[in-house]
Coordinates of N, CA and C in Angstrom, one line a residue:
X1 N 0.8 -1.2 0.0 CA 0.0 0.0 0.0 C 0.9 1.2 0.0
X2 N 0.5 1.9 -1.1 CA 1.7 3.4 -1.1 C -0.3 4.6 -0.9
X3 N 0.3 5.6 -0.6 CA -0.3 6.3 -0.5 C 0.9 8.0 -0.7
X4 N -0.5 8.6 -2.1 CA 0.8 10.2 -2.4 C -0.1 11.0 -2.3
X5 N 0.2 12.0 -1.9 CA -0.6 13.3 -2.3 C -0.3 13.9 -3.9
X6 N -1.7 13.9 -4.6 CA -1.8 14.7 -5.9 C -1.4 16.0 -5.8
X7 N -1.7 16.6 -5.0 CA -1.7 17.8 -4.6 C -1.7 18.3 -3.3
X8 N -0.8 18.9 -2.9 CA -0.8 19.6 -1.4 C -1.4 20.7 -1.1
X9 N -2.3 20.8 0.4 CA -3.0 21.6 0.6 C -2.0 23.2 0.6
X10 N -3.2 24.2 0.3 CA -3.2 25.4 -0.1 C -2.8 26.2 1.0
X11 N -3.0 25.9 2.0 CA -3.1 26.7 3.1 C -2.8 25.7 4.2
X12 N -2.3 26.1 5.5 CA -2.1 25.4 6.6 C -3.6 25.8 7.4
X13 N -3.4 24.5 8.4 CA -4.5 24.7 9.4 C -4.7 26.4 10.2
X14 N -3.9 26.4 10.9 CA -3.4 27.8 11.2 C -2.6 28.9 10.4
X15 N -3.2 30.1 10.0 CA -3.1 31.1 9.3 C -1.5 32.4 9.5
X16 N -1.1 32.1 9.2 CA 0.8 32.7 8.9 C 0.8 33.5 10.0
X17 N -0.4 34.9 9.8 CA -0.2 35.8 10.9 C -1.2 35.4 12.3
X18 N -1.7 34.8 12.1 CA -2.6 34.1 13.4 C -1.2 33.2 14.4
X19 N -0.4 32.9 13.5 CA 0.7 32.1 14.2 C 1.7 33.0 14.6
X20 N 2.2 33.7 13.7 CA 3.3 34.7 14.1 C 2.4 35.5 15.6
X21 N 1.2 36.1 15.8 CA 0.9 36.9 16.8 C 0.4 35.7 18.1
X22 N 0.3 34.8 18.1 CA 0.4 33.4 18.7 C 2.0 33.6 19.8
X23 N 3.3 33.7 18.5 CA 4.4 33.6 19.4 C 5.0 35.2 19.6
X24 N 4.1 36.5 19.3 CA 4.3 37.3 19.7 C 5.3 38.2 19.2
X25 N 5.3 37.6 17.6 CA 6.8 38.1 16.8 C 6.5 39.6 16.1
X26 N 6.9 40.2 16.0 CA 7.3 41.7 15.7 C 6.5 42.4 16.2
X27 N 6.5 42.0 17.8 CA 4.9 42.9 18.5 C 5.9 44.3 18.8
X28 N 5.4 45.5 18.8 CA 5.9 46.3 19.0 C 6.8 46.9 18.0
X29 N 7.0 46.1 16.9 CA 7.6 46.6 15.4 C 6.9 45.9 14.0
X30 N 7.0 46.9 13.2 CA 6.4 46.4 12.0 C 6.9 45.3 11.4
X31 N 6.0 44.3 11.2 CA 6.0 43.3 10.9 C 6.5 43.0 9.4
X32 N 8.4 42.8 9.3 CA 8.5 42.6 7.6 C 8.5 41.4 6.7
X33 N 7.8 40.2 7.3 CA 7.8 38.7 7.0 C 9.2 37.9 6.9
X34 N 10.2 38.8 7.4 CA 11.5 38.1 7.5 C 11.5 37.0 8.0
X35 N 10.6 36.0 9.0 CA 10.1 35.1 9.3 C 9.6 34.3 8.5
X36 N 8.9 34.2 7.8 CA 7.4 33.8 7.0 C 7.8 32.3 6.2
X37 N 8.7 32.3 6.2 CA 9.1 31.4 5.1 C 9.3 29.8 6.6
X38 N 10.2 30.5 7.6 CA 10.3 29.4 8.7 C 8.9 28.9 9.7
X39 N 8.2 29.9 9.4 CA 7.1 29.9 10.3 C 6.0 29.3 9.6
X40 N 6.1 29.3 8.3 CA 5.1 28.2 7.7 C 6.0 26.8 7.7
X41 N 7.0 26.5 7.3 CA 7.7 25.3 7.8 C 7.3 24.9 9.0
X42 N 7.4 25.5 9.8 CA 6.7 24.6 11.5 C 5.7 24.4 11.0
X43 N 4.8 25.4 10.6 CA 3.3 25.2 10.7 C 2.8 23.6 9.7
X44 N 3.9 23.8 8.7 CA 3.4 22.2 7.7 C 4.1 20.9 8.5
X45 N 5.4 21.5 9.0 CA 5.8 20.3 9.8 C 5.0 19.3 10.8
X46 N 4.3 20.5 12.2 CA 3.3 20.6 13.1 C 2.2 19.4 12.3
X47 N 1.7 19.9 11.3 CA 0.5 19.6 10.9 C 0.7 18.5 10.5
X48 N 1.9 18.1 9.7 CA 2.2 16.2 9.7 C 2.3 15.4 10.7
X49 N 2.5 16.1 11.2 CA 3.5 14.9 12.6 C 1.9 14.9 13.2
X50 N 1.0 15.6 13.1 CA -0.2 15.2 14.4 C -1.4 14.8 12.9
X51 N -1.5 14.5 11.7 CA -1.8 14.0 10.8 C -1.6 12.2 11.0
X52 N -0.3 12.3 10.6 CA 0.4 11.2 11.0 C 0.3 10.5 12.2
X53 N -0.4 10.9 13.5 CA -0.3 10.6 14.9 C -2.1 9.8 15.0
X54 N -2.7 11.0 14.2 CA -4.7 10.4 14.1 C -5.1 10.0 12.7
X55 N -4.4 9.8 11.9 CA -4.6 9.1 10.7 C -5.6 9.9 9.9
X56 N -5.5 11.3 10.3 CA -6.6 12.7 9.6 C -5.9 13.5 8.8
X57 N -6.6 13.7 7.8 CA -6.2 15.4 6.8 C -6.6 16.4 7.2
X58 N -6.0 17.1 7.7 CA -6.2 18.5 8.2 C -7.5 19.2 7.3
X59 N -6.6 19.6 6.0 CA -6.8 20.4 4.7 C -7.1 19.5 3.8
X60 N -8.3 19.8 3.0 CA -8.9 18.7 1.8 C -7.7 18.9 0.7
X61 N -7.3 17.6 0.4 CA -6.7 17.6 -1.0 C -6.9 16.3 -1.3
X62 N -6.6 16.1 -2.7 CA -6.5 14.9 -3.7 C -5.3 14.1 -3.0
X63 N -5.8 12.5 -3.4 CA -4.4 12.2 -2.8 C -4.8 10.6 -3.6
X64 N -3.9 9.8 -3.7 CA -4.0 8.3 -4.3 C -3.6 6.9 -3.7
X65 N -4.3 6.0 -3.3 CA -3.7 4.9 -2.9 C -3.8 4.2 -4.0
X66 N -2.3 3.4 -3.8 CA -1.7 2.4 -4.8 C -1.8 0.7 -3.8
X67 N -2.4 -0.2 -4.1 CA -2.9 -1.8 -4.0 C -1.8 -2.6 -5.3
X68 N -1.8 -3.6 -4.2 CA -2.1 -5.1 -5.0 C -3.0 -5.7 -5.1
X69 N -3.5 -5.5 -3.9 CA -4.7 -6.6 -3.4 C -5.8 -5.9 -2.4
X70 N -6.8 -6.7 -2.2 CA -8.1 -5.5 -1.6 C -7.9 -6.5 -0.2
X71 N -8.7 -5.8 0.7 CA -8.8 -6.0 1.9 C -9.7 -7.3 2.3
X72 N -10.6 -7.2 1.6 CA -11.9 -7.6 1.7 C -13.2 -6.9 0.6
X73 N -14.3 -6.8 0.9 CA -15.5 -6.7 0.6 C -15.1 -4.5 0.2
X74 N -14.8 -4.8 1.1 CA -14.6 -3.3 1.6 C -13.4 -2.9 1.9
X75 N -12.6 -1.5 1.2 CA -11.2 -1.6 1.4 C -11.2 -0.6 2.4
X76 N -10.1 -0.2 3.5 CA -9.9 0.8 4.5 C -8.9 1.8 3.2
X77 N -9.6 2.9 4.0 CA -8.5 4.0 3.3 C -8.0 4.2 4.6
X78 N -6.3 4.7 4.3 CA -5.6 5.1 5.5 C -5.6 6.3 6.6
X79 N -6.2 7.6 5.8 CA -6.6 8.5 6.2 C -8.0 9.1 6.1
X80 N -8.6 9.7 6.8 CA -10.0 10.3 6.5 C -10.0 12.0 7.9
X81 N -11.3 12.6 7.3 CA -12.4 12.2 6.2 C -12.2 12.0 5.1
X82 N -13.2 11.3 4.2 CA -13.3 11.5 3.0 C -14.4 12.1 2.7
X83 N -14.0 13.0 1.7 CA -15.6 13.9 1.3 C -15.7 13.4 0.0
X84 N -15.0 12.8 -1.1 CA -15.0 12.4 -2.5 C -14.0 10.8 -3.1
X85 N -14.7 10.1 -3.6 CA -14.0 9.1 -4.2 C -14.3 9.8 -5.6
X86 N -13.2 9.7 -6.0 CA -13.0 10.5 -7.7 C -12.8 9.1 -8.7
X87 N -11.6 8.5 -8.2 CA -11.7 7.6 -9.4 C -11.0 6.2 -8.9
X88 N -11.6 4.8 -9.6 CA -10.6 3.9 -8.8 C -9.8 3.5 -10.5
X89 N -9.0 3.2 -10.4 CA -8.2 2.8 -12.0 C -7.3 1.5 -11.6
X90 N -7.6 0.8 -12.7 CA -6.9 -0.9 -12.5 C -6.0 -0.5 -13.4
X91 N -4.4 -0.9 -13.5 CA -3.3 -1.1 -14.0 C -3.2 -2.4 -14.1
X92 N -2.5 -2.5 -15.4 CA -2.2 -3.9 -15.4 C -0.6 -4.3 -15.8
X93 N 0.1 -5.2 -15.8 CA 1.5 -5.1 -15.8 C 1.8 -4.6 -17.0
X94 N 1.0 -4.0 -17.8 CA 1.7 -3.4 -19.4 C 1.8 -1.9 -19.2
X95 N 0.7 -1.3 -17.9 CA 0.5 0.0 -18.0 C -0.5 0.2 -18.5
X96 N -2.1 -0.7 -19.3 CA -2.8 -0.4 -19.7 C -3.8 -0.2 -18.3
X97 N -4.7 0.5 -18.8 CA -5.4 1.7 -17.2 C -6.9 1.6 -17.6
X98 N -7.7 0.8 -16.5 CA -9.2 0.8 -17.1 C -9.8 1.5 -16.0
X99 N -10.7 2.7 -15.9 CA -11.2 3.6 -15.3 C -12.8 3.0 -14.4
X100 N -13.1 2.9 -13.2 CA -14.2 3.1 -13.0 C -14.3 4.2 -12.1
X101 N -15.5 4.7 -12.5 CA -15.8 6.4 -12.2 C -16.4 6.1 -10.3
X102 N -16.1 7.2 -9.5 CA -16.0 7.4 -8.0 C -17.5 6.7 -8.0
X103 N -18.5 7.2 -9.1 CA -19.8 7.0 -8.6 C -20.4 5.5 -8.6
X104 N -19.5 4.2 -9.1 CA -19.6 3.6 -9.3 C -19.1 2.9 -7.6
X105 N -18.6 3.6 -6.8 CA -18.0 3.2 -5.5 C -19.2 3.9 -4.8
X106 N -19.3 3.2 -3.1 CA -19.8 3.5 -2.1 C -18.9 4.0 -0.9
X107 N -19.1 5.0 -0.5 CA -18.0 5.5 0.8 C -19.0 4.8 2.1
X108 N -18.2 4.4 3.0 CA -18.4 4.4 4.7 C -17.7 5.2 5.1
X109 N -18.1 5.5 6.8 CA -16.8 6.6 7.3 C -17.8 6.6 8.4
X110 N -17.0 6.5 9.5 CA -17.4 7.2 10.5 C -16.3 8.2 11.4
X111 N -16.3 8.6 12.5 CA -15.1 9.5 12.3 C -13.5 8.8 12.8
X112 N -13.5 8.0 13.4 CA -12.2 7.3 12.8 C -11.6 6.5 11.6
X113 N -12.7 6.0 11.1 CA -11.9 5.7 9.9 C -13.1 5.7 8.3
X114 N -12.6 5.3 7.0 CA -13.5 5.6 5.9 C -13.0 4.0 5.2
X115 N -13.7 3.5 4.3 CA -13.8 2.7 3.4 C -14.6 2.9 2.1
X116 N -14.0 1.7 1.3 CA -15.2 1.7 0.1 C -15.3 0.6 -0.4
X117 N -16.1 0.4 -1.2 CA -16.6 -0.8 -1.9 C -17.4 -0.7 -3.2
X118 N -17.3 -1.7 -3.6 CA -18.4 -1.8 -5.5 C -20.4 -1.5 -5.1
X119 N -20.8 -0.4 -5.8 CA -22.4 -0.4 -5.5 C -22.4 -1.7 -5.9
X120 N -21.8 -2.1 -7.4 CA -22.3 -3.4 -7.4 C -22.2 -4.6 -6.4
X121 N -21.6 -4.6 -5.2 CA -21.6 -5.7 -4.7 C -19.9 -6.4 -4.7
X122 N -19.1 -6.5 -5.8 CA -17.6 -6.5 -5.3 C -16.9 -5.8 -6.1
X123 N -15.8 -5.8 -5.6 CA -14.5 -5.1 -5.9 C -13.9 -5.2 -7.2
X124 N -13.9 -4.7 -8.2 CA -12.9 -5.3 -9.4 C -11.8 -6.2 -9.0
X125 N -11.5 -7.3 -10.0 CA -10.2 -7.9 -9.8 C -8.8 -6.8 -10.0
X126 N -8.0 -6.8 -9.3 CA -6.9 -6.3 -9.8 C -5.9 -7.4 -10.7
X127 N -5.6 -6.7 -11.9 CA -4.9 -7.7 -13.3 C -3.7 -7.9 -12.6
X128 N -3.3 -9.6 -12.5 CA -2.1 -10.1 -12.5 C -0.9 -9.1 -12.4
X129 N 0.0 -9.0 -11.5 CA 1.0 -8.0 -11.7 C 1.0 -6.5 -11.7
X130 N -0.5 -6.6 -12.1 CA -0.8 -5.1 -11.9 C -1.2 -4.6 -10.2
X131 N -1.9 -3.4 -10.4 CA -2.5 -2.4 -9.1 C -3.5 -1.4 -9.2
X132 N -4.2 -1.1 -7.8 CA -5.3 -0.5 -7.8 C -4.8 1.1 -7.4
X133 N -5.7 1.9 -8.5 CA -5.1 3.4 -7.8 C -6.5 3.8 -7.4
X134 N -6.9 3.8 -6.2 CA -7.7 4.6 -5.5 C -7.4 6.1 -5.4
X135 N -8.4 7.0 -6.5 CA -8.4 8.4 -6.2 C -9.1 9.3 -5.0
X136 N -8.9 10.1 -4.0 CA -9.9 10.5 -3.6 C -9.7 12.0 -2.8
X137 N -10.5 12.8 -2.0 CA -10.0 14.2 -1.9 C -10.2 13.5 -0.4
X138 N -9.3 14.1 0.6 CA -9.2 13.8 2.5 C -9.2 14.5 2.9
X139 N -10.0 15.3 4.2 CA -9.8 16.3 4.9 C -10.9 17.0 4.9
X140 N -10.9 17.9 6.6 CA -12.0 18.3 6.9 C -12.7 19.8 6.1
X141 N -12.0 19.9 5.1 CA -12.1 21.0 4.2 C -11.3 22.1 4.0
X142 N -11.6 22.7 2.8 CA -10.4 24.0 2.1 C -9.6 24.5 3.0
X143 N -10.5 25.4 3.9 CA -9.9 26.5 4.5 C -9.4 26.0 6.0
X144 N -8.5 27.0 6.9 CA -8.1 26.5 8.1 C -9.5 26.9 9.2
X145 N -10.6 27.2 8.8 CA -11.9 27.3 9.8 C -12.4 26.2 9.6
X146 N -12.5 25.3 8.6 CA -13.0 24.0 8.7 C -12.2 23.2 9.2
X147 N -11.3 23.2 9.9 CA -10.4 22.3 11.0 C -10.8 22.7 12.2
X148 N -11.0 21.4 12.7 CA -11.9 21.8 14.2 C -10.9 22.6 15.1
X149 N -11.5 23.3 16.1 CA -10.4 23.9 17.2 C -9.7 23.5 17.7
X150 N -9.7 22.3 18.7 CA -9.0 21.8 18.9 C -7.4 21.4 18.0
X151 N -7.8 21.0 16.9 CA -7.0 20.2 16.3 C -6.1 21.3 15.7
X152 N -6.6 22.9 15.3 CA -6.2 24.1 15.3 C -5.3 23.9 16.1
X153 N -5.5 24.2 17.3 CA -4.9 24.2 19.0 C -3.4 23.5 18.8
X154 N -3.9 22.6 18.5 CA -2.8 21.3 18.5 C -1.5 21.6 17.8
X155 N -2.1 22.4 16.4 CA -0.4 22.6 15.5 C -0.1 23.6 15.9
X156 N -1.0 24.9 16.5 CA -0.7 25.9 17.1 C 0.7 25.6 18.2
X157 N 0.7 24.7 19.3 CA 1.2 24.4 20.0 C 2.7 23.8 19.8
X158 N 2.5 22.7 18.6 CA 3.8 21.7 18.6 C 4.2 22.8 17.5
X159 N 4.3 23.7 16.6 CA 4.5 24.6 15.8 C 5.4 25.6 16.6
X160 N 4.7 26.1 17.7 CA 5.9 26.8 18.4 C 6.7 26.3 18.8
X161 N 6.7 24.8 19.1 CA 7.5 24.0 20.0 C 8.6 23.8 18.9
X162 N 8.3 23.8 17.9 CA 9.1 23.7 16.9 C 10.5 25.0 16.6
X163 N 9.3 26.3 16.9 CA 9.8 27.8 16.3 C 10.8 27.5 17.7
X164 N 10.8 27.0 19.0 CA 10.9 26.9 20.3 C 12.6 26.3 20.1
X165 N 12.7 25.4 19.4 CA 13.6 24.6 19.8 C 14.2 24.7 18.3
X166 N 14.1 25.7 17.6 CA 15.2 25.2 16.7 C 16.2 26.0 16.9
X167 N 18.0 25.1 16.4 CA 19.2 25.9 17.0 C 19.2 24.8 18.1
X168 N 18.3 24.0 18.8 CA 18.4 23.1 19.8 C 18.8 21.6 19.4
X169 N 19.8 21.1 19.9 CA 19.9 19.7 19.4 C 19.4 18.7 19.1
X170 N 17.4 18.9 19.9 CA 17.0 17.8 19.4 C 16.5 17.5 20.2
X171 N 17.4 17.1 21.7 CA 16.9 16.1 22.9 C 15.5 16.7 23.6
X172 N 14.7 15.2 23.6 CA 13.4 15.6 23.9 C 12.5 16.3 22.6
X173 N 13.0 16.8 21.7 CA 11.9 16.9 20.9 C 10.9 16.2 20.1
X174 N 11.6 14.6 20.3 CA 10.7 13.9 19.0 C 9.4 13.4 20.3
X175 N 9.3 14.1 21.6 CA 8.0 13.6 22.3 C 6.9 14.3 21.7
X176 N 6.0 14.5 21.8 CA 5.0 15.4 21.6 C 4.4 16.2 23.0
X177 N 4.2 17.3 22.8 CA 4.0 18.1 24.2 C 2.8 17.3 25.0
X178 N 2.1 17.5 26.2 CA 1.6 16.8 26.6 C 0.1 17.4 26.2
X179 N 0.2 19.0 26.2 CA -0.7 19.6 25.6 C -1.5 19.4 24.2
X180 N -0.4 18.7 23.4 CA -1.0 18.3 21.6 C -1.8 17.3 21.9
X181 N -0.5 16.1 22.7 CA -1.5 14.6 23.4 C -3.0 14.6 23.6
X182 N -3.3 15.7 24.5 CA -4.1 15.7 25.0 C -5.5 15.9 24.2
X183 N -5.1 17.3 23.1 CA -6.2 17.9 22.4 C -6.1 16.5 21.6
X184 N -5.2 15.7 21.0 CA -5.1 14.5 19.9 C -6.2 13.4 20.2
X185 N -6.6 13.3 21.8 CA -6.9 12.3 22.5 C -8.2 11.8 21.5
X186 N -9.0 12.4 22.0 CA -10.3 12.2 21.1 C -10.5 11.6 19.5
X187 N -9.3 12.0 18.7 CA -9.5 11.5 17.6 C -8.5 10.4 17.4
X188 N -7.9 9.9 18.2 CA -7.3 8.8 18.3 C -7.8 7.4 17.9
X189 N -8.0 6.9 16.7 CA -8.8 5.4 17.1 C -8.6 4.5 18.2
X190 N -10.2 4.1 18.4 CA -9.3 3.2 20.1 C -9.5 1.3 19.3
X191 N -8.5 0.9 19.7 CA -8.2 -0.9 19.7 C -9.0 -1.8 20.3
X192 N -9.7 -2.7 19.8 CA -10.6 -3.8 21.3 C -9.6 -4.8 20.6
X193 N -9.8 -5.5 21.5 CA -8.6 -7.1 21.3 C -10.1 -7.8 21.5

C-alpha cells in the first residue's frame, strides 16, 4: 500500500499571521515577513507529525492509494475524512489503465476511519502483476476554519514548540508536548482485542 498526495493543501491549518501573533513576533515593530518562510515550515511540519499521529487530513486535497490486493468486501483508506471518491483505476502489468468512475463506489466513514466498496456488490479484480489506484480528496475542508479547534490548538502548539527549539539539538523533541496529546486524544482510534 503506497499512499501520495496529488496535490498539497493550499493553506495550513493555522493562518501565517494568526501564528506569528500566537508567538508574539514583531509585537511592538512592524512586521517585515522576515520570518514567513520558517514559520510556515513549522506550521506544515506541526500539521504532519499530528496528521500522522490520528490518521486525519487537516486540509482537503487529492491524494491516491496504490494496492495489490483489496482488503476484503470493503477496502480501508488510510486516512480520512473523505468527502470524494473520484476515481478507482486498474493497471495492469503493461501499464494499460481501465477507469471506473467514483460514482460507481460507495463510501463508509465514521469519524475514525472511511472505506469503500463496489455499488455493485464486489470489488474489481486487480490484473495479474498489476495495481489498484484509488483516487480521492481527504480532509476536513479547504480552509483553516474548517479544522476543528481543537486540532487548530494542537499545530498551534507543537508549531511553536518547533519555532521553540530550533538551534536546539533535538533532545526531547521527537516527544509530543503533553498539551497536543491531549487535544489529539479524542480522535485517536481506540483498539478492542
Amino acid at each position: 500500500m503506497i499512499l501520495n498526495e496529488l496535490s498539497p493543501p493550499a493553506v495550513t491549518p493555522v493562518p501565517l499571521r494568526e501564528f506569528a501573533a500566537h508567538l508574539r513576533l514583531a509585537s511592538g515593530f512592524e512586521d517585515d515577513g522576515a520570518e514567513d518562510a520558517a514559520l510556515e515550515l513549522y506550521l506544515r511540519a506541526a500539521t504532519s507529525a499530528i496528521e500522522a499521529r490520528i490518521g486525519k487530513a487537516l486540509i482537503s486535497r487529492r491524494m491516491v492509494l496504490q494496492l495489490t490486493g483489496w482488503a476484503g468486501m470493503e477496502q480501508p483508506l488510510p486516512i480520512c475524512p473523505v468527502t470524494e471518491l473520484v476515481e478507482l483505476r486498474l493497471v495492469d502489468d503493461a501499464g494499460e489503465v481501465t477507469t471506473v468512475p467514483g460514482t460507481d463506489l460507495s463510501l463508509s466513514q465514521d469519524r475514525f476511519c472511511a472505506s469503500f466498496g463496489a455499488r455493485a456488490g464486489t470489488l474489481p479484480a486487480i490484473p495479474n502483476g498489476g495495481r489498484a489506484e484509488v483516487v480521492f480528496t481527504a480532509g476536513f475542508g479547504p480552509e483553516a476554519n474548517a479544522v476543528p479547534p481543537d486540532l487548530r490548538q494542537a499545530v498551534t502548539i507543537l508549531a511553536a514548540r518547533y519555532f521553540e527549539d530550533r538551534g536546539r539539538d533535538g533532545v526531547g523533541s521527537a516527544v509530543l508536548p503533553f498539551g497536543v496529546l491531549s487535544l489529539l486524544q479524542a480522535y485517536r482510534r481506540i483498539r478492542v482485542s
